[in-house]
CSV table of C-alpha atoms in Angstrom, one decimal:
chain,number,residue,atom,x,y,z
D,1,MET,CA,26.6,-22.7,-7.6
D,2,ASN,CA,24.0,-21.2,-5.2
D,3,LYS,CA,24.9,-18.0,-3.5
D,4,THR,CA,25.3,-18.1,0.3
D,5,VAL,CA,22.1,-17.0,2.0
D,6,GLN,CA,22.6,-13.5,3.5
D,7,ILE,CA,20.3,-12.4,6.2
D,8,LYS,CA,20.0,-8.6,6.4
D,9,ARG,CA,18.3,-6.4,8.9
D,10,ALA,CA,16.1,-3.9,7.1
D,11,ILE,CA,13.7,-1.1,7.9
D,12,GLY,CA,10.8,-0.4,5.6
D,13,LEU,CA,9.2,3.1,5.3
D,14,MET,CA,5.7,3.5,3.8
D,15,SER,CA,3.7,6.7,3.4
D,16,GLY,CA,0.6,5.6,1.5
D,17,THR,CA,-2.3,7.1,-0.3
D,18,SER,CA,-4.1,8.0,2.9
D,19,MET,CA,-1.3,10.4,3.6
D,20,ASP,CA,-1.7,10.2,7.4
D,21,GLY,CA,1.9,9.5,8.3
D,22,ILE,CA,4.8,7.1,8.1
D,23,ASP,CA,4.6,3.3,8.8
D,24,LEU,CA,8.0,1.8,9.9
D,25,ALA,CA,8.8,-1.9,10.2
D,26,MET,CA,11.9,-3.9,10.8
D,27,LEU,CA,12.7,-7.3,9.3
D,28,GLU,CA,15.5,-9.8,9.3
D,29,THR,CA,15.3,-11.5,5.9
D,30,ASP,CA,17.1,-12.9,2.9
D,31,GLY,CA,14.7,-11.1,0.6
D,32,ASP,CA,13.2,-14.5,-0.2
D,33,ILE,CA,11.7,-17.2,2.0
D,34,ILE,CA,13.2,-16.2,5.4
D,35,VAL,CA,11.1,-13.5,7.1
D,36,ARG,CA,11.7,-12.7,10.7
D,37,ARG,CA,9.3,-9.8,11.6
D,38,GLY,CA,10.4,-7.3,14.2
D,39,ALA,CA,9.3,-4.1,15.7
D,40,SER,CA,7.0,-1.6,13.9
D,41,SER,CA,5.9,1.9,14.6
D,42,PHE,CA,3.9,4.8,13.1
D,43,ALA,CA,4.8,8.5,12.9
D,44,ALA,CA,1.7,10.6,12.2
D,45,TYR,CA,1.7,13.7,10.0
D,46,ASP,CA,0.3,16.9,11.5
D,47,ALA,CA,-2.8,18.3,9.9
D,48,ALA,CA,-1.0,21.2,8.2
D,49,PHE,CA,1.5,18.8,6.6
D,50,ARG,CA,-1.3,16.6,5.4
D,51,LYS,CA,-2.9,19.5,3.7
D,52,ARG,CA,0.3,20.4,1.9
D,53,LEU,CA,0.5,16.8,0.7
D,54,GLU,CA,-3.1,16.9,-0.5
D,55,ALA,CA,-2.3,20.2,-2.3
D,56,ALA,CA,0.7,18.5,-3.9
D,57,LEU,CA,-1.6,16.1,-5.7
D,58,GLU,CA,-3.1,19.0,-7.6
D,59,THR,CA,0.3,20.6,-8.3
D,60,ALA,CA,1.7,17.2,-9.6
D,61,ARG,CA,-1.0,17.0,-12.3
D,62,SER,CA,1.2,19.2,-14.5
D,63,ILE,CA,4.2,16.8,-14.3
D,64,ARG,CA,5.2,15.2,-17.7
D,65,ALA,CA,8.5,13.7,-16.7
D,66,ARG,CA,9.4,11.9,-13.5
D,67,GLY,CA,12.1,14.3,-12.4
D,68,GLU,CA,9.9,17.4,-12.6
D,69,ARG,CA,9.1,19.2,-9.3
D,70,PRO,CA,6.8,22.1,-10.2
D,71,GLY,CA,5.7,24.7,-7.7
D,72,ASP,CA,6.7,23.9,-4.1
D,73,LEU,CA,7.2,20.1,-4.7
D,74,ALA,CA,11.0,20.3,-4.4
D,75,GLU,CA,10.7,22.0,-1.0
D,76,LEU,CA,8.0,19.6,0.1
D,77,GLU,CA,10.2,16.6,-1.0
D,78,THR,CA,13.0,17.8,1.2
D,79,GLU,CA,10.8,18.2,4.2
D,80,LEU,CA,9.1,14.8,3.6
D,81,THR,CA,12.5,13.2,3.4
D,82,ASP,CA,13.7,14.8,6.6
D,83,ARG,CA,10.5,13.7,8.4
D,84,HIS,CA,11.3,10.2,7.4
D,85,ALA,CA,14.8,10.5,8.7
D,86,GLU,CA,13.5,11.8,12.0
D,87,ALA,CA,11.0,8.9,12.2
D,88,VAL,CA,13.8,6.4,11.7
D,89,GLU,CA,16.1,8.1,14.3
D,90,GLU,CA,13.3,8.0,16.9
D,91,PHE,CA,12.4,4.4,16.0
D,92,LEU,CA,16.0,3.2,16.4
D,93,ALA,CA,16.4,5.1,19.7
D,94,ARG,CA,13.2,3.4,21.0
D,95,GLU,CA,14.5,0.0,20.0
D,96,GLY,CA,17.9,0.6,21.5
D,97,LEU,CA,19.6,0.3,18.1
D,98,SER,CA,22.1,2.5,16.2
D,99,THR,CA,22.7,3.0,12.5
D,100,PRO,CA,25.4,0.3,12.1
D,101,ASP,CA,22.7,-2.3,13.3
D,102,VAL,CA,20.7,-1.7,10.1
D,103,ASP,CA,21.9,-2.9,6.7
D,104,VAL,CA,19.4,-1.2,4.4
D,105,ILE,CA,16.2,0.9,4.3
D,106,GLY,CA,13.4,0.5,1.8
D,107,PHE,CA,12.0,4.0,1.1
D,108,HIS,CA,8.7,4.3,-0.6
D,109,GLY,CA,8.2,8.1,-0.5
D,110,GLN,CA,4.9,9.8,-1.2
D,111,THR,CA,3.1,9.1,-4.4
D,112,VAL,CA,1.7,12.3,-5.9
D,113,LEU,CA,1.1,11.1,-9.4
D,114,HIS,CA,0.5,7.6,-10.9
D,115,ARG,CA,-0.4,7.3,-14.6
D,116,PRO,CA,0.3,3.8,-15.7
D,117,LEU,CA,-1.0,4.3,-19.2
D,118,GLU,CA,1.7,6.9,-19.6
D,119,ALA,CA,4.4,4.9,-17.8
D,120,LEU,CA,4.6,7.8,-15.4
D,121,THR,CA,4.8,7.5,-11.6
D,122,VAL,CA,6.2,10.1,-9.2
D,123,GLN,CA,7.0,9.5,-5.6
D,124,LEU,CA,8.3,12.5,-3.5
D,125,GLY,CA,11.3,11.4,-1.5
D,126,ASP,CA,15.1,11.9,-1.9
D,127,GLY,CA,16.8,8.6,-1.3
D,128,GLU,CA,20.3,10.1,-1.5
D,129,ARG,CA,19.5,12.7,1.1
D,130,LEU,CA,18.0,10.1,3.4
D,131,ALA,CA,21.0,7.8,3.1
D,132,ALA,CA,23.4,10.7,3.8
D,133,ARG,CA,21.5,11.9,6.8
D,134,LEU,CA,21.1,8.5,8.4
D,135,GLY,CA,24.3,6.8,7.3
D,136,ILE,CA,22.4,3.8,6.1
D,137,ASP,CA,22.1,2.5,2.6
D,138,VAL,CA,18.7,3.3,1.1
D,139,VAL,CA,16.8,1.5,-1.7
D,140,HIS,CA,14.2,3.8,-3.3
D,141,ASP,CA,12.4,4.4,-6.6
D,142,LEU,CA,11.2,0.8,-6.7
D,143,ARG,CA,8.3,1.3,-9.2
D,144,ALA,CA,10.0,3.0,-12.2
D,145,ARG,CA,11.9,0.1,-13.8
D,146,ASP,CA,8.7,-2.0,-13.9
D,147,MET,CA,7.1,0.7,-15.9
D,148,THR,CA,9.9,0.8,-18.4
D,149,LEU,CA,9.3,-2.9,-19.0
D,150,GLY,CA,5.6,-2.5,-19.7
D,151,GLY,CA,4.3,-2.9,-16.1
D,152,GLN,CA,1.8,-0.8,-14.2
D,153,GLY,CA,4.3,0.0,-11.5
D,154,ALA,CA,1.9,-1.3,-8.9
D,155,PRO,CA,1.2,-3.3,-6.8
D,156,LEU,CA,4.6,-4.2,-5.4
D,157,VAL,CA,3.7,-6.0,-2.2
D,158,PRO,CA,2.3,-9.2,-3.7
D,159,ALA,CA,5.7,-11.1,-3.8
D,160,TYR,CA,5.9,-10.4,0.0
D,161,HIS,CA,2.4,-11.6,0.5
D,162,ARG,CA,3.4,-14.9,-1.1
D,163,ALA,CA,6.3,-15.2,1.3
D,164,LEU,CA,4.0,-14.6,4.2
D,165,ALA,CA,1.5,-17.1,2.9
D,166,ALA,CA,4.2,-19.8,2.7
D,167,GLY,CA,4.8,-19.2,6.5
D,168,LEU,CA,1.2,-19.4,7.7
D,169,GLY,CA,0.5,-21.8,10.5
D,170,ASP,CA,-1.1,-25.2,10.1
D,171,GLU,CA,-4.6,-23.9,10.8
D,172,TRP,CA,-4.6,-22.0,7.5
D,173,ALA,CA,-2.6,-24.5,5.4
D,174,GLU,CA,-5.7,-25.9,3.7
D,175,GLU,CA,-7.3,-22.5,3.2
D,176,MET,CA,-6.1,-22.1,-0.4
D,177,PRO,CA,-6.5,-20.2,-2.6
D,178,VAL,CA,-5.8,-17.2,-0.3
D,179,VAL,CA,-6.2,-13.5,-1.0
D,180,PHE,CA,-4.5,-10.7,0.8
D,181,VAL,CA,-6.6,-7.6,0.7
D,182,ASN,CA,-4.8,-4.3,1.5
D,183,ILE,CA,-7.4,-1.6,2.2
D,184,GLY,CA,-5.4,1.6,2.2
D,185,GLY,CA,-6.3,4.7,0.3
D,186,ILE,CA,-6.7,2.4,-2.7
D,187,SER,CA,-7.6,-1.2,-2.2
D,188,ASN,CA,-5.5,-3.9,-3.8
D,189,ILE,CA,-5.5,-7.7,-3.7
D,190,THR,CA,-3.0,-10.5,-4.0
D,191,TYR,CA,-4.3,-13.9,-5.1
D,192,ILE,CA,-2.1,-16.9,-4.3
D,193,GLY,CA,-3.4,-20.0,-6.0
D,194,CYS,CA,-3.1,-23.7,-4.9
D,195,ASP,CA,-0.3,-24.1,-7.4
D,196,GLY,CA,1.5,-20.9,-6.2
D,197,GLU,CA,0.0,-18.7,-9.0
D,198,LEU,CA,0.5,-15.1,-8.1
D,199,ARG,CA,-1.9,-12.5,-9.4
D,200,ALA,CA,-2.5,-9.0,-8.1
D,201,PHE,CA,-4.2,-5.8,-9.0
D,202,ASP,CA,-6.0,-2.7,-7.6
D,203,SER,CA,-9.6,-3.5,-6.8
D,204,GLY,CA,-10.9,0.0,-6.4
D,205,PRO,CA,-11.2,2.8,-3.9
D,206,GLY,CA,-10.3,1.9,-0.4
D,207,ASN,CA,-10.3,4.6,2.4
D,208,THR,CA,-9.6,7.6,0.3
D,209,LEU,CA,-13.1,8.6,-0.6
D,210,ILE,CA,-14.4,7.8,2.9
D,211,ASP,CA,-11.6,9.9,4.5
D,212,GLN,CA,-12.2,12.8,2.1
D,213,TRP,CA,-16.0,12.6,2.7
D,214,VAL,CA,-15.9,12.8,6.5
D,215,GLN,CA,-13.2,15.4,6.4
D,216,ARG,CA,-15.4,17.6,4.2
D,217,HIS,CA,-18.6,17.0,6.2
D,218,ALA,CA,-17.4,16.4,9.8
D,219,GLY,CA,-13.9,18.0,9.8
D,220,ILE,CA,-12.2,14.7,10.9
D,221,PRO,CA,-9.6,12.8,9.0
D,222,TYR,CA,-11.3,9.4,8.9
D,223,ASP,CA,-14.3,7.4,10.1
D,224,SER,CA,-13.0,5.6,13.1
D,225,ALA,CA,-14.1,1.9,13.1
D,226,GLY,CA,-16.8,2.9,10.7
D,227,ALA,CA,-18.8,4.6,13.4
D,228,ILE,CA,-20.2,7.2,11.1
D,229,ALA,CA,-21.1,4.8,8.4
D,230,SER,CA,-22.9,2.5,10.9
D,231,GLU,CA,-25.4,5.3,11.3
D,232,GLY,CA,-26.2,5.6,7.6
D,233,ARG,CA,-27.8,3.5,4.9
D,234,VAL,CA,-26.5,2.4,1.5
D,235,LEU,CA,-27.8,4.6,-1.3
D,236,SER,CA,-28.1,2.1,-4.1
D,237,GLY,CA,-28.2,4.6,-6.9
D,238,LEU,CA,-25.0,6.2,-5.8
D,239,ALA,CA,-23.3,2.9,-5.1
D,240,ASN,CA,-24.3,1.5,-8.5
D,241,ARG,CA,-22.9,4.6,-10.2
D,242,TYR,CA,-19.5,3.9,-8.7
D,243,LEU,CA,-19.6,0.2,-9.4
D,244,SER,CA,-20.6,0.7,-13.0
D,245,SER,CA,-17.4,2.5,-13.7
D,246,PRO,CA,-15.4,1.2,-16.8
D,247,PHE,CA,-12.7,0.3,-14.3
D,248,PHE,CA,-14.7,-2.6,-13.1
D,249,THR,CA,-15.8,-3.9,-16.4
D,250,ALA,CA,-12.5,-3.6,-18.2
D,251,LYS,CA,-10.9,-6.9,-19.2
D,252,HIS,CA,-7.4,-5.8,-18.1
D,253,ARG,CA,-6.7,-4.6,-14.6
D,254,VAL,CA,-5.0,-1.2,-14.2
D,255,SER,CA,-3.4,0.4,-11.2
D,256,LEU,CA,-5.2,3.4,-9.8
D,257,ASP,CA,-4.3,7.0,-8.9
D,258,ARG,CA,-5.9,8.5,-5.8
D,259,ASN,CA,-7.8,10.9,-8.1
D,260,ASP,CA,-9.3,8.3,-10.4
D,261,PHE,CA,-12.5,8.2,-8.3
D,262,THR,CA,-14.1,11.4,-7.1
D,263,LEU,CA,-16.4,12.3,-4.2
D,264,PRO,CA,-20.2,12.5,-4.6
D,265,ASP,CA,-21.7,15.9,-4.8
D,266,ASP,CA,-22.9,17.2,-1.5
D,267,SER,CA,-26.5,17.2,-2.7
D,268,GLU,CA,-26.3,13.4,-3.3
D,269,ALA,CA,-25.9,12.3,0.3
D,270,GLY,CA,-25.6,13.4,3.9
D,271,LEU,CA,-22.6,12.6,6.1
D,272,GLU,CA,-23.8,9.2,7.4
D,273,ASP,CA,-25.4,7.9,4.2
D,274,GLY,CA,-22.3,9.0,2.2
D,275,ALA,CA,-19.9,7.3,4.5
D,276,ARG,CA,-22.1,4.1,4.5
D,277,THR,CA,-22.4,4.0,0.8
D,278,LEU,CA,-18.7,4.6,0.2
D,279,ALA,CA,-17.8,1.8,2.6
D,280,PHE,CA,-20.2,-0.5,0.7
D,281,VAL,CA,-18.5,0.5,-2.6
D,282,THR,CA,-15.1,-0.4,-1.2
D,283,ALA,CA,-16.3,-3.9,-0.1
D,284,ALA,CA,-18.3,-4.5,-3.3
D,285,ALA,CA,-15.3,-3.5,-5.4
D,286,ILE,CA,-13.1,-6.0,-3.5
D,287,ALA,CA,-15.7,-8.8,-4.0
D,288,LYS,CA,-15.9,-8.0,-7.7
D,289,ALA,CA,-12.2,-8.9,-8.0
D,290,GLN,CA,-13.2,-12.5,-7.9
D,291,ALA,CA,-14.3,-12.3,-11.5
D,292,HIS,CA,-10.6,-11.9,-12.5
D,293,LEU,CA,-9.3,-14.9,-10.5
D,294,ALA,CA,-8.8,-18.5,-11.6
D,295,GLU,CA,-10.7,-19.8,-8.5
D,296,LYS,CA,-12.8,-18.3,-5.7
D,297,PRO,CA,-10.6,-17.7,-2.7
D,298,LYS,CA,-11.2,-19.8,0.4
D,299,LEU,CA,-9.5,-17.3,2.7
D,300,TRP,CA,-9.5,-13.4,2.6
D,301,ILE,CA,-6.8,-11.9,4.9
D,302,LEU,CA,-7.5,-8.2,5.5
D,303,THR,CA,-4.7,-5.7,6.0
D,304,GLY,CA,-4.4,-1.9,6.0
D,305,GLY,CA,-6.3,0.8,7.8
D,306,GLY,CA,-9.6,-0.1,6.2
D,307,ARG,CA,-9.8,-3.4,8.0
D,308,HIS,CA,-10.7,-1.3,11.1
D,309,ASN,CA,-13.9,-0.1,9.4
D,310,ARG,CA,-16.4,-2.7,10.6
D,311,MET,CA,-18.9,-1.8,7.8
D,312,ILE,CA,-16.4,-2.6,5.1
D,313,VAL,CA,-15.6,-5.9,6.9
D,314,GLU,CA,-19.2,-6.8,7.3
D,315,ASP,CA,-20.1,-6.0,3.7
D,316,LEU,CA,-17.2,-8.0,2.4
D,317,THR,CA,-18.1,-10.9,4.7
D,318,VAL,CA,-21.6,-11.0,3.3
D,319,ALA,CA,-20.5,-10.7,-0.3
D,320,THR,CA,-18.1,-13.7,0.0
D,321,ARG,CA,-20.1,-15.8,2.5
D,322,HIS,CA,-20.8,-18.6,0.0
D,323,THR,CA,-17.2,-19.2,-1.1
D,324,GLY,CA,-14.7,-18.0,1.5
D,325,ARG,CA,-13.8,-16.8,5.0
D,326,VAL,CA,-12.9,-13.3,5.8
D,327,ILE,CA,-10.4,-12.7,8.7
D,328,LEU,CA,-8.2,-9.9,9.9
D,329,ALA,CA,-4.5,-10.3,9.4
D,330,GLU,CA,-4.0,-10.5,13.2
D,331,GLU,CA,-6.0,-13.7,13.3
D,332,ALA,CA,-3.4,-15.3,11.1
D,333,GLY,CA,-0.6,-14.0,13.4
D,334,LEU,CA,0.3,-11.1,11.1
D,335,ASN,CA,0.3,-7.4,11.5
D,336,GLY,CA,-2.2,-5.7,9.3
D,337,ASP,CA,-0.9,-2.2,10.1
D,338,SER,CA,2.8,-2.7,9.4
D,339,MET,CA,2.6,-5.2,6.5
D,340,GLU,CA,3.3,-2.7,3.7
D,341,ALA,CA,6.2,-1.2,5.6
D,342,GLU,CA,7.5,-4.8,6.2
D,343,ALA,CA,7.1,-5.4,2.4
D,344,TRP,CA,9.3,-2.4,1.6
D,345,ALA,CA,12.0,-3.7,3.9
D,346,TRP,CA,11.8,-7.1,2.2
D,347,LEU,CA,11.8,-5.5,-1.2
D,348,ALA,CA,14.9,-3.5,-0.4
D,349,VAL,CA,16.8,-6.6,0.5
D,350,ARG,CA,15.5,-8.3,-2.6
D,351,SER,CA,16.5,-5.4,-4.8
D,352,VAL,CA,20.0,-5.4,-3.5
D,353,ALA,CA,20.2,-9.1,-4.2
D,354,GLY,CA,18.9,-8.5,-7.8
D,355,LEU,CA,15.8,-10.7,-7.3
D,356,PRO,CA,12.5,-10.0,-9.1
D,357,LEU,CA,10.1,-7.5,-7.4
D,358,THR,CA,7.3,-7.7,-9.9
D,359,TYR,CA,5.8,-10.4,-12.2
D,360,PRO,CA,3.6,-10.5,-15.3
D,361,GLY,CA,0.7,-11.6,-13.0
D,362,THR,CA,1.1,-8.7,-10.6
D,363,THR,CA,1.9,-5.6,-12.6
D,364,GLY,CA,1.7,-6.8,-16.2
D,365,VAL,CA,5.4,-6.4,-16.7
D,366,SER,CA,6.8,-8.3,-19.7
D,367,GLU,CA,9.0,-10.6,-17.5
D,368,PRO,CA,9.9,-10.9,-13.9
D,369,ALA,CA,11.8,-7.7,-13.1
D,370,THR,CA,13.9,-6.4,-10.3
D,371,GLY,CA,14.1,-2.7,-9.7
D,372,GLY,CA,15.0,0.1,-7.2
D,373,VAL,CA,17.9,2.5,-6.9
D,374,LEU,CA,20.5,2.0,-4.3
D,375,ALA,CA,21.8,5.1,-2.5
D,376,ARG,CA,25.0,4.2,-0.8
D,377,ALA,CA,25.8,5.9,2.5
D,378,GLN,CA,29.0,6.4,4.5
D,379,LYS,CA,28.4,4.1,7.5
D,380,ARG,CA,28.5,5.8,10.9
D,381,ALA,CA,30.4,4.3,13.8
D,382,ALA,CA,28.4,2.9,16.6
D,383,GLY,CA,27.8,5.2,19.5
């Protein structure tokens, strides 16, 4: 007997590898095919907190077990959790909602270490503390179980991409296969074949190298719209060095840690040429992903902050011009900024329902696997 479909209101919280702040998004969903997208928001981290998160990446290198919190990581985890709670409280107030109006929160936390070959992934974020403070059930730690079953622990958004693809308008119905490209700190793709085949993997560096480069050389957190890169030229030798990495030639795809690719030496490029070359590398790495797909995509849907970098978009458009069409998520009626946060809301509902979050074609897990830890909260009364 089929279970009665239960529609839940969920909030997704995402703090990605760019470490610039918290994306929030609300959905009404059954965790499957019903997706009603709602409001979204962004809570920026201040520069001092970003520096602490960046320092945490170095501290986390010594972690050998998921529960370890060396140095100041325990204190940082508490503060990060409280910042997420404050962001949710402000979001609810802005939307005229209270905690009883929300069924569950999907809490990603901040990844500080991801070593798939060691089945080790660490996200700072205390789900129990968040649930207790907000009075809302919280699903957290969604990557770990996948790893215990032989998966990479990432990416987790592809199943949500497939749900979105199923709801695309008639204009895009014939544009299959379709690929969703999330250009965050790390870029990853989701391929949805004509037969519904789902395949996903990290394609290479996204914004992280560009952000670090302009921060080092210009003292700004990112290259807005690719303005700096547009003043430079592609240094082919430097680009080829990145693109000849064993990551791109390996037969099997692996998920990446923010530190897997490092910045060029300062002697290798100036500000503009470095930004331009790194933008080219991001686009070329995405285009290289086609070698691991059953068919060439007809449609590329760009999401994440990197879609605002026009040099990345132009380079990818050129690289795929003979086989597909590149569009921004908004052209398909989607929200490219909030999509990952939306996914975490959807995954939280899916986790509570015991449905699969990951698949052999997305993370390499041995079989379709659910996951996540549910932190129950004492529900608060309205008002």
